[in-house]
Short mmCIF file of N, CA and C in Angstrom, two decimals:
data_model
loop_
_atom_site.label_atom_id
_atom_site.label_comp_id
_atom_site.label_asym_id
_atom_site.label_seq_id
_atom_site.Cartn_x
_atom_site.Cartn_y
_atom_site.Cartn_z
N MET A 1 80.94 -64.47 -53.21
CA MET A 1 80.45 -64.34 -54.75
C MET A 1 81.99 -64.36 -55.39
N THR A 2 81.89 -65.13 -56.43
CA THR A 2 82.79 -65.05 -57.53
C THR A 2 82.58 -64.45 -58.60
N ASP A 3 83.37 -64.16 -59.75
CA ASP A 3 83.28 -63.50 -60.92
C ASP A 3 83.69 -64.16 -62.17
N SER A 4 84.23 -65.74 -61.69
CA SER A 4 85.26 -66.21 -62.47
C SER A 4 84.56 -67.69 -62.13
N PHE A 5 83.89 -68.15 -63.49
CA PHE A 5 83.16 -69.54 -63.66
C PHE A 5 83.83 -70.34 -64.56
N ALA A 6 83.64 -71.66 -64.41
CA ALA A 6 84.31 -72.67 -65.71
C ALA A 6 83.22 -73.67 -65.50
N VAL A 7 82.99 -74.42 -66.76
CA VAL A 7 82.06 -75.64 -66.84
C VAL A 7 82.75 -76.54 -65.79
N GLY A 8 81.86 -76.99 -64.81
CA GLY A 8 82.16 -78.06 -64.14
C GLY A 8 82.41 -77.48 -62.61
N ASP A 9 82.39 -76.21 -62.61
CA ASP A 9 82.45 -75.36 -61.24
C ASP A 9 81.70 -76.08 -60.25
N THR A 10 81.82 -76.36 -58.96
CA THR A 10 80.62 -76.72 -58.14
C THR A 10 80.65 -76.02 -56.80
N PHE A 11 79.37 -75.82 -56.41
CA PHE A 11 79.36 -74.94 -54.97
C PHE A 11 78.52 -75.72 -54.33
N GLU A 12 78.55 -75.81 -53.18
CA GLU A 12 77.83 -76.50 -52.08
C GLU A 12 77.32 -75.49 -50.81
N ARG A 13 76.27 -75.88 -50.16
CA ARG A 13 75.74 -75.27 -48.90
C ARG A 13 74.86 -76.54 -48.26
N VAL A 14 75.37 -76.46 -46.76
CA VAL A 14 74.53 -77.28 -46.24
C VAL A 14 73.71 -76.95 -45.17
N THR A 15 72.36 -77.12 -45.13
CA THR A 15 71.60 -76.69 -43.74
C THR A 15 71.08 -77.74 -42.96
N GLU A 16 71.46 -77.47 -41.90
CA GLU A 16 71.17 -78.77 -41.12
C GLU A 16 69.95 -78.58 -39.94
N ASP A 17 69.61 -79.79 -40.09
CA ASP A 17 68.48 -79.85 -39.03
C ASP A 17 67.30 -79.06 -39.12
N VAL A 18 66.61 -79.08 -40.59
CA VAL A 18 65.55 -78.18 -40.61
C VAL A 18 64.35 -78.65 -39.77
N SER A 19 63.39 -77.52 -39.19
CA SER A 19 62.75 -77.95 -38.08
C SER A 19 61.44 -77.56 -38.55
N ARG A 20 60.17 -78.12 -37.59
CA ARG A 20 58.79 -77.79 -37.71
C ARG A 20 58.86 -76.23 -37.60
N GLU A 21 59.60 -75.70 -36.68
CA GLU A 21 59.77 -74.01 -36.41
C GLU A 21 60.18 -73.42 -37.65
N ASP A 22 61.09 -73.73 -38.64
CA ASP A 22 61.23 -73.48 -39.85
C ASP A 22 59.92 -73.51 -40.56
N PHE A 23 59.34 -74.50 -40.47
CA PHE A 23 58.45 -74.53 -41.37
C PHE A 23 57.07 -73.48 -41.10
N VAL A 24 57.12 -73.45 -39.68
CA VAL A 24 55.82 -72.10 -39.35
C VAL A 24 56.52 -70.62 -39.73
N ARG A 25 57.90 -70.67 -39.22
CA ARG A 25 58.04 -69.45 -40.04
C ARG A 25 58.19 -68.95 -41.57
N TYR A 26 58.45 -70.05 -41.91
CA TYR A 26 57.73 -70.00 -43.44
C TYR A 26 56.66 -69.56 -43.96
N ALA A 27 55.88 -70.49 -43.17
CA ALA A 27 54.56 -70.36 -43.43
C ALA A 27 53.94 -68.71 -42.82
N GLY A 28 54.65 -68.07 -41.83
CA GLY A 28 54.24 -66.63 -41.45
C GLY A 28 54.69 -65.80 -42.74
N ALA A 29 55.64 -66.11 -43.18
CA ALA A 29 56.26 -65.30 -44.20
C ALA A 29 56.17 -65.35 -45.58
N SER A 30 55.35 -66.40 -46.09
CA SER A 30 54.64 -66.84 -47.28
C SER A 30 53.03 -66.52 -47.30
N GLY A 31 52.57 -66.78 -45.96
CA GLY A 31 51.13 -66.76 -45.97
C GLY A 31 50.60 -68.37 -46.49
N ASP A 32 51.56 -69.42 -46.38
CA ASP A 32 51.09 -70.79 -46.76
C ASP A 32 50.71 -71.53 -45.43
N PHE A 33 49.78 -71.38 -44.79
CA PHE A 33 49.29 -71.71 -43.47
C PHE A 33 48.52 -73.32 -43.57
N ASN A 34 48.64 -73.86 -44.85
CA ASN A 34 48.00 -75.32 -44.90
C ASN A 34 48.82 -76.00 -43.74
N PRO A 35 47.87 -76.48 -42.89
CA PRO A 35 48.01 -77.48 -41.47
C PRO A 35 48.95 -78.65 -41.76
N ILE A 36 48.95 -79.03 -42.97
CA ILE A 36 49.90 -80.02 -43.34
C ILE A 36 51.50 -79.83 -42.82
N HIS A 37 51.47 -78.40 -42.93
CA HIS A 37 53.13 -78.13 -42.75
C HIS A 37 53.45 -78.02 -41.20
N TYR A 38 52.27 -78.03 -40.29
CA TYR A 38 52.69 -77.73 -38.88
C TYR A 38 51.84 -78.48 -38.00
N ASP A 39 50.93 -79.10 -38.88
CA ASP A 39 49.93 -79.52 -37.72
C ASP A 39 50.10 -81.36 -38.02
N ASP A 40 50.78 -82.15 -36.59
CA ASP A 40 50.96 -83.53 -36.93
C ASP A 40 49.43 -84.39 -37.03
N PRO A 41 48.39 -84.13 -36.67
CA PRO A 41 47.35 -84.91 -36.53
C PRO A 41 46.42 -84.86 -37.88
N HIS A 42 47.05 -83.46 -38.46
CA HIS A 42 46.00 -83.14 -39.93
C HIS A 42 46.99 -83.85 -40.69
N ALA A 43 48.36 -83.70 -40.43
CA ALA A 43 49.47 -84.55 -41.64
C ALA A 43 48.97 -85.91 -41.74
N ARG A 44 49.14 -86.57 -40.53
CA ARG A 44 48.81 -87.99 -40.16
C ARG A 44 47.28 -88.16 -41.32
N ASP A 45 46.59 -87.33 -40.88
CA ASP A 45 45.12 -87.82 -41.52
C ASP A 45 45.36 -87.80 -43.05
N ALA A 46 46.18 -87.08 -43.37
CA ALA A 46 46.65 -86.88 -44.96
C ALA A 46 47.26 -87.87 -45.57
N GLY A 47 47.39 -88.88 -44.28
CA GLY A 47 48.62 -89.97 -45.00
C GLY A 47 49.91 -89.68 -44.72
N TYR A 48 50.42 -88.87 -44.28
CA TYR A 48 51.68 -88.58 -44.23
C TYR A 48 52.17 -89.14 -42.52
N PRO A 49 53.64 -89.06 -42.71
CA PRO A 49 54.17 -89.81 -41.27
C PRO A 49 54.35 -88.50 -40.33
N SER A 50 54.28 -87.29 -40.65
CA SER A 50 54.31 -86.13 -40.00
C SER A 50 54.21 -85.00 -40.80
N VAL A 51 54.29 -83.80 -40.32
CA VAL A 51 54.32 -82.49 -41.22
C VAL A 51 55.55 -82.63 -42.07
N PHE A 52 55.74 -81.60 -42.84
CA PHE A 52 56.86 -81.49 -43.85
C PHE A 52 56.76 -80.31 -44.37
N GLY A 53 57.78 -79.92 -44.87
CA GLY A 53 58.13 -78.59 -45.18
C GLY A 53 57.16 -78.22 -46.66
N GLN A 54 57.18 -76.96 -46.74
CA GLN A 54 56.54 -76.42 -47.89
C GLN A 54 57.76 -76.40 -48.97
N GLY A 55 57.37 -76.74 -50.27
CA GLY A 55 58.17 -76.85 -51.47
C GLY A 55 58.94 -75.69 -51.61
N MET A 56 58.18 -74.28 -51.28
CA MET A 56 58.65 -73.14 -51.56
C MET A 56 59.86 -72.86 -50.52
N PHE A 57 59.73 -73.47 -49.49
CA PHE A 57 60.33 -73.45 -48.31
C PHE A 57 61.66 -73.94 -48.76
N THR A 58 61.75 -75.13 -49.60
CA THR A 58 62.88 -75.64 -49.89
C THR A 58 63.47 -74.94 -51.15
N ALA A 59 62.99 -74.55 -51.64
CA ALA A 59 63.37 -73.67 -52.98
C ALA A 59 64.11 -72.31 -52.35
N GLY A 60 63.18 -71.68 -51.19
CA GLY A 60 64.11 -71.13 -50.62
C GLY A 60 65.45 -70.83 -50.05
N VAL A 61 65.64 -72.32 -49.44
CA VAL A 61 66.97 -72.59 -48.96
C VAL A 61 67.85 -72.65 -49.64
N ALA A 62 67.32 -73.33 -51.11
CA ALA A 62 68.30 -73.66 -52.24
C ALA A 62 68.99 -72.03 -52.98
N SER A 63 67.66 -71.06 -52.97
CA SER A 63 68.17 -69.91 -53.31
C SER A 63 69.32 -69.22 -52.46
N GLY A 64 69.70 -69.53 -51.30
CA GLY A 64 70.65 -69.08 -50.47
C GLY A 64 72.31 -69.01 -50.93
N LEU A 65 72.26 -70.42 -51.74
CA LEU A 65 73.57 -70.92 -52.29
C LEU A 65 73.49 -69.79 -54.00
N VAL A 66 72.36 -69.93 -54.52
CA VAL A 66 72.16 -69.29 -55.61
C VAL A 66 72.82 -67.96 -55.31
N ARG A 67 71.76 -67.20 -54.52
CA ARG A 67 72.40 -65.69 -54.33
C ARG A 67 74.20 -65.61 -53.80
N GLU A 68 74.44 -66.42 -53.20
CA GLU A 68 75.92 -66.19 -52.58
C GLU A 68 76.81 -66.36 -53.76
N THR A 69 76.47 -67.33 -54.99
CA THR A 69 77.53 -67.52 -55.84
C THR A 69 77.43 -66.56 -56.85
N PHE A 70 76.21 -66.31 -57.14
CA PHE A 70 76.05 -65.27 -58.26
C PHE A 70 75.46 -63.84 -58.08
N GLY A 71 75.23 -63.75 -56.79
CA GLY A 71 74.84 -62.35 -56.47
C GLY A 71 73.27 -62.10 -56.80
N LEU A 72 72.71 -61.39 -56.71
CA LEU A 72 71.24 -61.10 -57.06
C LEU A 72 71.11 -60.34 -57.92
N ALA A 73 71.93 -59.47 -58.18
CA ALA A 73 71.83 -58.43 -59.30
C ALA A 73 72.14 -58.82 -60.91
N GLY A 74 72.83 -60.07 -60.82
CA GLY A 74 73.16 -60.62 -62.00
C GLY A 74 71.89 -61.65 -62.27
N LEU A 75 71.08 -62.15 -61.57
CA LEU A 75 70.48 -63.21 -61.39
C LEU A 75 69.31 -63.15 -62.61
N ARG A 76 69.10 -64.16 -63.71
CA ARG A 76 68.06 -63.69 -64.77
C ARG A 76 67.07 -64.81 -64.65
N GLU A 77 67.55 -66.01 -64.35
CA GLU A 77 66.36 -67.00 -63.88
C GLU A 77 66.81 -67.96 -62.95
N TYR A 78 65.69 -68.50 -62.20
CA TYR A 78 65.91 -69.43 -61.41
C TYR A 78 64.65 -70.44 -60.98
N ASP A 79 64.64 -71.80 -61.60
CA ASP A 79 63.83 -72.63 -61.45
C ASP A 79 63.98 -73.83 -60.65
N THR A 80 62.85 -74.22 -59.91
CA THR A 80 63.05 -75.41 -59.19
C THR A 80 61.79 -76.34 -59.51
N ARG A 81 61.87 -77.68 -58.98
CA ARG A 81 60.96 -78.65 -59.03
C ARG A 81 61.16 -79.45 -57.89
N PHE A 82 59.88 -79.63 -57.40
CA PHE A 82 59.84 -80.31 -55.97
C PHE A 82 59.66 -81.62 -56.24
N VAL A 83 60.41 -82.48 -55.72
CA VAL A 83 60.80 -83.94 -56.05
C VAL A 83 60.07 -84.85 -54.75
N ALA A 84 60.43 -84.40 -53.57
CA ALA A 84 59.86 -85.11 -52.45
C ALA A 84 59.65 -84.06 -51.37
N GLN A 85 59.61 -84.69 -50.49
CA GLN A 85 59.00 -83.91 -49.08
C GLN A 85 60.39 -83.62 -48.29
N VAL A 86 60.47 -82.89 -47.69
CA VAL A 86 61.64 -82.41 -46.52
C VAL A 86 60.85 -82.60 -45.19
N TRP A 87 61.45 -83.36 -44.15
CA TRP A 87 60.80 -83.59 -43.32
C TRP A 87 61.65 -82.89 -42.01
N PRO A 88 61.15 -82.64 -40.68
CA PRO A 88 61.61 -82.22 -39.61
C PRO A 88 62.90 -83.04 -39.11
N GLY A 89 64.12 -82.29 -39.02
CA GLY A 89 65.01 -83.32 -38.65
C GLY A 89 66.24 -83.42 -40.01
N ASP A 90 65.47 -83.23 -41.12
CA ASP A 90 66.50 -83.40 -42.42
C ASP A 90 67.72 -82.40 -42.57
N THR A 91 68.49 -83.02 -42.86
CA THR A 91 69.67 -81.99 -43.19
C THR A 91 69.63 -81.70 -44.71
N LEU A 92 69.91 -80.94 -45.51
CA LEU A 92 69.62 -80.42 -46.79
C LEU A 92 71.03 -80.11 -47.24
N THR A 93 71.33 -80.63 -48.51
CA THR A 93 72.63 -80.10 -49.00
C THR A 93 72.03 -79.69 -50.38
N THR A 94 72.37 -78.33 -50.79
CA THR A 94 72.36 -77.81 -52.14
C THR A 94 73.68 -77.71 -52.76
N THR A 95 73.63 -78.12 -53.92
CA THR A 95 74.49 -78.33 -54.80
C THR A 95 74.07 -77.44 -56.24
N LEU A 96 75.30 -76.67 -56.65
CA LEU A 96 74.99 -75.68 -57.74
C LEU A 96 76.20 -76.24 -58.67
N GLU A 97 75.82 -76.47 -59.84
CA GLU A 97 76.99 -77.23 -60.67
C GLU A 97 76.94 -76.23 -61.84
N VAL A 98 78.17 -75.67 -62.39
CA VAL A 98 78.08 -74.89 -63.35
C VAL A 98 78.13 -75.52 -64.86
N THR A 99 77.04 -75.17 -65.48
CA THR A 99 77.14 -76.29 -66.88
C THR A 99 77.24 -75.85 -68.23
N GLY A 100 77.14 -74.29 -68.25
CA GLY A 100 77.43 -73.45 -69.38
C GLY A 100 78.00 -72.00 -69.06
N VAL A 101 78.86 -71.73 -69.83
CA VAL A 101 79.72 -70.25 -69.61
C VAL A 101 80.07 -69.47 -70.91
N ALA A 102 79.31 -68.46 -71.11
CA ALA A 102 79.60 -68.01 -72.13
C ALA A 102 79.49 -66.43 -72.15
N GLU A 103 80.44 -65.81 -73.04
CA GLU A 103 80.80 -64.06 -72.91
C GLU A 103 79.53 -63.49 -74.06
N THR A 104 78.76 -62.84 -73.56
CA THR A 104 77.81 -61.55 -73.99
C THR A 104 78.27 -60.35 -74.15
N ALA A 105 77.40 -59.63 -74.44
CA ALA A 105 77.63 -58.19 -74.52
C ALA A 105 77.50 -57.51 -73.08
N ASP A 106 76.60 -58.48 -72.54
CA ASP A 106 76.23 -57.63 -70.89
C ASP A 106 77.06 -58.42 -69.62
N GLY A 107 78.04 -59.41 -70.21
CA GLY A 107 78.70 -59.82 -69.07
C GLY A 107 78.66 -61.26 -69.59
N THR A 108 79.42 -61.99 -68.53
CA THR A 108 79.41 -63.60 -68.60
C THR A 108 77.88 -64.07 -67.95
N ARG A 109 77.69 -64.64 -69.44
CA ARG A 109 76.15 -65.81 -68.89
C ARG A 109 76.67 -66.89 -68.18
N VAL A 110 76.40 -67.31 -66.92
CA VAL A 110 76.61 -68.47 -66.52
C VAL A 110 75.37 -69.43 -66.35
N GLU A 111 75.18 -70.66 -66.60
CA GLU A 111 74.01 -71.36 -66.62
C GLU A 111 74.55 -72.52 -65.49
N ALA A 112 73.62 -73.20 -64.66
CA ALA A 112 73.97 -73.91 -63.40
C ALA A 112 72.95 -74.78 -63.45
N ASP A 113 72.93 -76.01 -62.89
CA ASP A 113 72.00 -77.23 -62.62
C ASP A 113 72.17 -77.09 -61.03
N LEU A 114 71.11 -77.05 -60.37
CA LEU A 114 70.87 -77.10 -59.13
C LEU A 114 70.21 -78.55 -58.55
N VAL A 115 70.52 -79.06 -57.15
CA VAL A 115 69.91 -80.06 -56.65
C VAL A 115 70.14 -79.68 -55.19
N VAL A 116 68.81 -80.17 -54.76
CA VAL A 116 68.94 -80.53 -52.90
C VAL A 116 68.75 -81.60 -53.00
N THR A 117 69.62 -82.30 -51.83
CA THR A 117 69.11 -83.61 -51.36
C THR A 117 68.90 -83.77 -49.68
N ASN A 118 68.61 -84.62 -49.32
CA ASN A 118 68.16 -84.92 -47.73
C ASN A 118 69.42 -85.85 -47.31
N GLY A 119 69.57 -86.07 -46.07
CA GLY A 119 70.63 -86.80 -45.61
C GLY A 119 70.90 -87.91 -45.70
N ASP A 120 69.80 -88.30 -46.57
CA ASP A 120 69.88 -89.86 -47.28
C ASP A 120 70.38 -89.69 -48.38
N GLY A 121 70.63 -88.55 -49.03
CA GLY A 121 71.32 -88.41 -50.19
C GLY A 121 69.95 -88.37 -51.48
N LYS A 122 68.88 -88.40 -50.90
CA LYS A 122 67.63 -88.30 -51.81
C LYS A 122 67.26 -87.09 -52.24
N ARG A 123 67.19 -87.13 -53.64
CA ARG A 123 66.84 -85.48 -54.41
C ARG A 123 65.43 -85.20 -53.62
N VAL A 124 65.48 -83.70 -53.17
CA VAL A 124 64.03 -83.34 -52.93
C VAL A 124 63.62 -81.95 -53.52
N VAL A 125 64.86 -81.51 -54.31
CA VAL A 125 64.32 -80.40 -55.36
C VAL A 125 65.42 -80.29 -56.43
N ASP A 126 64.79 -80.11 -57.86
CA ASP A 126 65.96 -80.13 -58.83
C ASP A 126 65.56 -78.76 -59.37
N GLY A 127 66.72 -78.20 -59.99
CA GLY A 127 66.23 -76.94 -60.63
C GLY A 127 67.61 -76.18 -61.41
N GLY A 128 67.58 -74.97 -61.72
CA GLY A 128 68.73 -74.40 -62.34
C GLY A 128 68.78 -73.03 -62.24
N ALA A 129 69.91 -72.42 -62.34
CA ALA A 129 69.76 -70.81 -62.31
C ALA A 129 70.54 -70.44 -63.60
N VAL A 130 70.25 -69.18 -63.96
CA VAL A 130 70.92 -68.50 -64.96
C VAL A 130 71.45 -67.23 -64.57
N ALA A 131 72.57 -66.95 -64.67
CA ALA A 131 73.14 -65.61 -64.15
C ALA A 131 74.13 -64.54 -65.14
N VAL A 132 74.19 -63.41 -65.29
CA VAL A 132 75.23 -62.49 -65.84
C VAL A 132 75.96 -61.70 -64.62
N VAL A 133 77.26 -62.21 -65.05
CA VAL A 133 78.02 -61.47 -63.63
C VAL A 133 79.04 -60.65 -64.45
#
């Protein structure tokens, strides 16, 4: 965690080779036991080539970089929008780019855009975060 930010600062975190096991573990933690996330025949019957990760799983992966960058105590906002599925074997790259810095009575307010891409460079999650550090 750093306490000095400037517009344009960029932070990155890579999560390699997400797996079906990750999706199952997330299901256990979240209670999202939709079989489309762990049962291939069910996923194929629904028209998908295989199981895929829960959107909130990917948001959770992305939150790791937000937590590392800003810390939890100062986090004021965190939002995500699911753009595409995450498949077993994908490598996820989370990028956080500072878009605004302002001094406030409570500290330095930092705004940042968040993007998660898969190994092909395709966006799978968009979002943002605001923190006071």
